Coordinates of C-alpha atoms in Angstrom, one line a residue:
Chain E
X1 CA -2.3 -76.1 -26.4
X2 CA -1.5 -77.1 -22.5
X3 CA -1.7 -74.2 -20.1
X4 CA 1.5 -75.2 -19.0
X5 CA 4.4 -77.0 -20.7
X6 CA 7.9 -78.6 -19.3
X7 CA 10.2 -80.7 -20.6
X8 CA 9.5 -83.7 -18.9
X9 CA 13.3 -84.8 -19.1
X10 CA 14.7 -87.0 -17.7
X11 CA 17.7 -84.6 -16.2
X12 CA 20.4 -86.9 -14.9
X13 CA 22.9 -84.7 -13.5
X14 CA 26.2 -85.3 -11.0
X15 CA 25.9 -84.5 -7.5
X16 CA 26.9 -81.2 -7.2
X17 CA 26.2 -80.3 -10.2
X18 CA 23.9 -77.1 -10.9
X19 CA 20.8 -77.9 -13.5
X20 CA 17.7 -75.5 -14.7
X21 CA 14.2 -76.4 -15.6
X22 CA 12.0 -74.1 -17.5
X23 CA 8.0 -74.0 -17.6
X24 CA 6.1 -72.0 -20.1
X25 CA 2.3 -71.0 -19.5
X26 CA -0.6 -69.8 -21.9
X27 CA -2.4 -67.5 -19.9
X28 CA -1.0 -64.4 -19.8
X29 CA -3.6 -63.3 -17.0
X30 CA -2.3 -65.8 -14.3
X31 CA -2.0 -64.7 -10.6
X32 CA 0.2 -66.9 -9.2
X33 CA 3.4 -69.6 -9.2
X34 CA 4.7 -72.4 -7.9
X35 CA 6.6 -75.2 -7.8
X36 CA 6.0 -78.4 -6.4
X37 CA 8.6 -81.6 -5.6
X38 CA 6.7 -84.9 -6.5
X39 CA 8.5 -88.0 -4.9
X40 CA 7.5 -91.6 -6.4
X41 CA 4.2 -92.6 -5.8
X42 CA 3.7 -89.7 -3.2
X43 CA 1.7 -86.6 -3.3
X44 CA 3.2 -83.3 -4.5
X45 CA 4.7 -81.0 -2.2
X46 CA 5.4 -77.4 -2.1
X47 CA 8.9 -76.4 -2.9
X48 CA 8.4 -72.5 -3.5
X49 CA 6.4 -69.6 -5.3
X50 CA 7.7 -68.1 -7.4
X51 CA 7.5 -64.1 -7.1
X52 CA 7.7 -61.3 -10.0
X53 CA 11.1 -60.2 -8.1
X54 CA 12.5 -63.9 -8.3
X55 CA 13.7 -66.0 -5.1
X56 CA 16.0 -68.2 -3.3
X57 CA 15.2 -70.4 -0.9
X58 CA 18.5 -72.1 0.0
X59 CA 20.2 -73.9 -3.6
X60 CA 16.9 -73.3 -5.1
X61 CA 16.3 -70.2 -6.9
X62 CA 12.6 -69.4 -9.0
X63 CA 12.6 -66.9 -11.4
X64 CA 9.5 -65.2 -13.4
X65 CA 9.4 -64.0 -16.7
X66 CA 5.5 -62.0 -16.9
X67 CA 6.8 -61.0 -20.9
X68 CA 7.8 -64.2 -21.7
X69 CA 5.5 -66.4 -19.9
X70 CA 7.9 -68.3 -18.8
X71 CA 9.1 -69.7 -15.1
X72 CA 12.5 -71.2 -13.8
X73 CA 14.2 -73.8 -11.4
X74 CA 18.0 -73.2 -11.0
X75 CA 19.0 -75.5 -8.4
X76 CA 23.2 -75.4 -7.1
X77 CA 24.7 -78.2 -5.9
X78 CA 22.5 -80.8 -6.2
X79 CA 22.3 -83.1 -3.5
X80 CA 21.0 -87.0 -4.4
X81 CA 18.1 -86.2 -2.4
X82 CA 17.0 -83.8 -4.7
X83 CA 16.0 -86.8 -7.2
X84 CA 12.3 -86.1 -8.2
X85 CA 9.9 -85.0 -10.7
X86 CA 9.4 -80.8 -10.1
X87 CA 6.1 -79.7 -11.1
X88 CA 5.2 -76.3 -12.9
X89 CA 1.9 -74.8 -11.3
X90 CA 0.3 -71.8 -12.3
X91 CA -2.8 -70.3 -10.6
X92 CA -5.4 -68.5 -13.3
X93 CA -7.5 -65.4 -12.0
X94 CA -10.5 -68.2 -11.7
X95 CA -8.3 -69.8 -8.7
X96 CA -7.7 -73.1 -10.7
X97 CA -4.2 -74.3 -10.7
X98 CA -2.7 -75.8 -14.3
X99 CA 0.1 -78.3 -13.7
X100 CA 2.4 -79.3 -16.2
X101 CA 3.3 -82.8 -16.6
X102 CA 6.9 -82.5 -14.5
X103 CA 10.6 -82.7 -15.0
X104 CA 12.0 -86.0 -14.2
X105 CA 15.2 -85.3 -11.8
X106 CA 17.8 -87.8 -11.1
X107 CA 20.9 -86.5 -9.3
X108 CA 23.8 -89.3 -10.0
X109 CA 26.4 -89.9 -6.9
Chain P
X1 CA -0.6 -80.4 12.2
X2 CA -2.1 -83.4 10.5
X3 CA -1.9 -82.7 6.8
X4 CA -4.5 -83.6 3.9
X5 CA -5.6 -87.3 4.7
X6 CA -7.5 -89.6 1.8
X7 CA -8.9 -92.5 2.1
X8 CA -8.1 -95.1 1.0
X9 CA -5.1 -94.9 -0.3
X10 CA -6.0 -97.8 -2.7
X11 CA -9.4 -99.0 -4.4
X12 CA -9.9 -102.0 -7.4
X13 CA -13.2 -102.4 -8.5
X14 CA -15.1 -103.7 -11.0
X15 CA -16.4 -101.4 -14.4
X16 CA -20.0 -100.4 -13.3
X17 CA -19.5 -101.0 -9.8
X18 CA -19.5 -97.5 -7.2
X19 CA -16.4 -96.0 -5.3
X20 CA -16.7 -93.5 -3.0
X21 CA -13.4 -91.1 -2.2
X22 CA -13.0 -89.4 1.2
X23 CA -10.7 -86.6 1.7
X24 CA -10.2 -84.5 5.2
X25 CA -8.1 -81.2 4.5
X26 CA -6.3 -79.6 6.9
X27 CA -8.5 -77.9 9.9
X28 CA -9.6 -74.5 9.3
X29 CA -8.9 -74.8 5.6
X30 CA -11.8 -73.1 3.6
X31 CA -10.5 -74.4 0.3
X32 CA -10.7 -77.9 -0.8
X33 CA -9.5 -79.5 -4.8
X34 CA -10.2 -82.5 -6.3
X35 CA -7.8 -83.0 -8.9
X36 CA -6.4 -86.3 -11.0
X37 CA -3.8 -88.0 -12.4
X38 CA -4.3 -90.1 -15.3
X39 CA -1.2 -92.3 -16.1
X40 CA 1.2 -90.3 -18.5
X41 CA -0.9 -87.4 -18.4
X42 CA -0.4 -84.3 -15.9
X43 CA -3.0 -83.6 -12.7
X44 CA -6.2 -82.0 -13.6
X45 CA -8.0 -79.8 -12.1
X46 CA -11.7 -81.4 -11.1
X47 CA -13.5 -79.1 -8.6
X48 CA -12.8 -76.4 -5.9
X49 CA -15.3 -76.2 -3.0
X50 CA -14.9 -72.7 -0.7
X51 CA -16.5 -74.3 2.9
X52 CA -19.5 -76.0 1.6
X53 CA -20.5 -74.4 -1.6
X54 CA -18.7 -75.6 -5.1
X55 CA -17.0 -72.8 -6.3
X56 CA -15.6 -74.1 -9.7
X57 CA -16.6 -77.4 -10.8
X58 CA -15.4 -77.2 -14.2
X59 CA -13.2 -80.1 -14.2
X60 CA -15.4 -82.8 -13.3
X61 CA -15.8 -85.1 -16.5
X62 CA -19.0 -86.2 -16.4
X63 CA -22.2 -86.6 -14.4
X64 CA -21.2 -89.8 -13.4
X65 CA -18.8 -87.9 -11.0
X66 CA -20.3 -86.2 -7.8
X67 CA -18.4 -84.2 -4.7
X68 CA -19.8 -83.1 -1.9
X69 CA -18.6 -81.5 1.4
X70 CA -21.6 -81.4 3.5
X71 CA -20.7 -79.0 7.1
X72 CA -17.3 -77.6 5.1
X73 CA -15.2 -80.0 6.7
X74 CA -14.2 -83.2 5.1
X75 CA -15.3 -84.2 1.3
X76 CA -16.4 -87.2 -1.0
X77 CA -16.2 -88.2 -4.7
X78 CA -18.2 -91.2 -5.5
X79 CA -17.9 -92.3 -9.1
X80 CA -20.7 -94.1 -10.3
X81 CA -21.2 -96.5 -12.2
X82 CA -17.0 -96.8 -12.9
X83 CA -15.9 -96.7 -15.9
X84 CA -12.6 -98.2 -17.7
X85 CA -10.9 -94.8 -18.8
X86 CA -12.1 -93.3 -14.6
X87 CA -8.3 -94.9 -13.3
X88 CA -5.8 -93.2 -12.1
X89 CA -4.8 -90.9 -9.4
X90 CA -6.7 -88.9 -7.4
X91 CA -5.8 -86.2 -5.3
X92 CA -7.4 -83.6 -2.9
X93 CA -5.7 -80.6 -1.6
X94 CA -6.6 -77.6 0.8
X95 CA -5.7 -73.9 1.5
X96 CA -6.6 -71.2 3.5
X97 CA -7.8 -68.4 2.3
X98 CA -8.8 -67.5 -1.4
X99 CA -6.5 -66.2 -4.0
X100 CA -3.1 -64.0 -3.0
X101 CA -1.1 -66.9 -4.2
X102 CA -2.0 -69.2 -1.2
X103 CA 0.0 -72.3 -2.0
X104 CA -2.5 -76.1 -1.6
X105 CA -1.1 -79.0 0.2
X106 CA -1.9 -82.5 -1.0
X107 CA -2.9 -85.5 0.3
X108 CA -0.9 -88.8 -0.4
X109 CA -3.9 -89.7 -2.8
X110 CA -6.0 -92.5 -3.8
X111 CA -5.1 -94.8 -6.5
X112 CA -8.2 -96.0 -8.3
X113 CA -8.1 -99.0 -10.6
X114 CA -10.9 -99.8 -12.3
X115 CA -11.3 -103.1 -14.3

């Protein structure tokens, strides 16, 4: 079994439109969590942790399920610069981070 | 702030040949990651150094793999001898700190091709 799964899509949504992603993870002992933005043939880039609380950061919202093992990406109003693949990452109490394999993101004008 | 840099960004060579990856994190970073991308796959985990010293080197596949980071600054992988199934991507990442959720910023990473 992965440490962390994601529907790996694609998502091809309408600009403005508001779409979801969900990860799952294994380890129910993991510290920390992220997600990262990967752009085509660039290198991933923070987007946000994700806290126990759950957080916005603009249209983006991360929420954290500890019971469920499960993480989320609600983004509002997407934007056609939000076209990406958004990568699950989950730090274990050994500091190694698990990605998952991302969600393929196309927002359609 | 200059971010991670790799180098270079691109390498072909040859099965059996020797490549050597550099990677410079970001000043005053103690943590430094290996990781790689296999096509279709997701990024693995290969090694975590904390200054000099491996920390977690769990990932690396084999002994034909080898990192070093020699004075805790910048770091190498040389893969040697290359093998077929070694392509892909490969990405380093630093962070300050050491646990507390610190988030690691990647370089642009260095697409190996090995024929």
């Amino acid at each position: 079994r992965k440490e962390v799964e994601q529907d790996p899509g694609p998502f091809n949504v309408p600009e403005g439109a508001t779409v979801a992603f969900n990860c799952t993870y294994s380890n129910s002992a993991s510290q920390s969590f992220f997600w990262y933005r990967q752009d085509c043939r660039k290198e991933p880039k923070l987007l946000m942790s994700v806290y126990s609380s759950g957080n916005e950061d603009g249209r983006f919202t991360a929420q954290l399920n500890r019971a469920s093992q499960y993480i989320s990406l609600l983004i509002r109003d997407s934007k056609l610069s939000d076209s990406a693949t958004y990568l699950c990452v989950v730090r274990d109490t050994g500091n190694q981070f698990y990605f998952g394999t991302g969600t393929s993101l196309t927002v359609i004008p | 702030e200059a971010g991670v840099t790799q180098f270079p960004s691109h390498s072909v060579i040859e099965k059996g040949q020797t490549v050597t990856l550099r990677c410079d994190p970001i000043s005053g970073h103690d943590n430094l990651y290996w990781y790689r991308r296999v096509m279709g796959k997701e990024i693995k985990f290969l090694l975590h150094f904390v200054k000099e010293s491996k920390q977690d080197e769990s990932g690396m596949p084999n002994n034909r793999f080898l990192a070093e980071r020699t004075g805790g600054t910048y770091s190498t992988l040389k893969v040697q001898p290359a093998e077929l199934e070694d392509s892909g991507v490969y990405f380093c990442a630093s962070s300050q700190g050491f646990g507390g959720g610190q988030p690691q910023h990647f370089g642009d990473g260095t697409r190996l091709s090995i024929l």
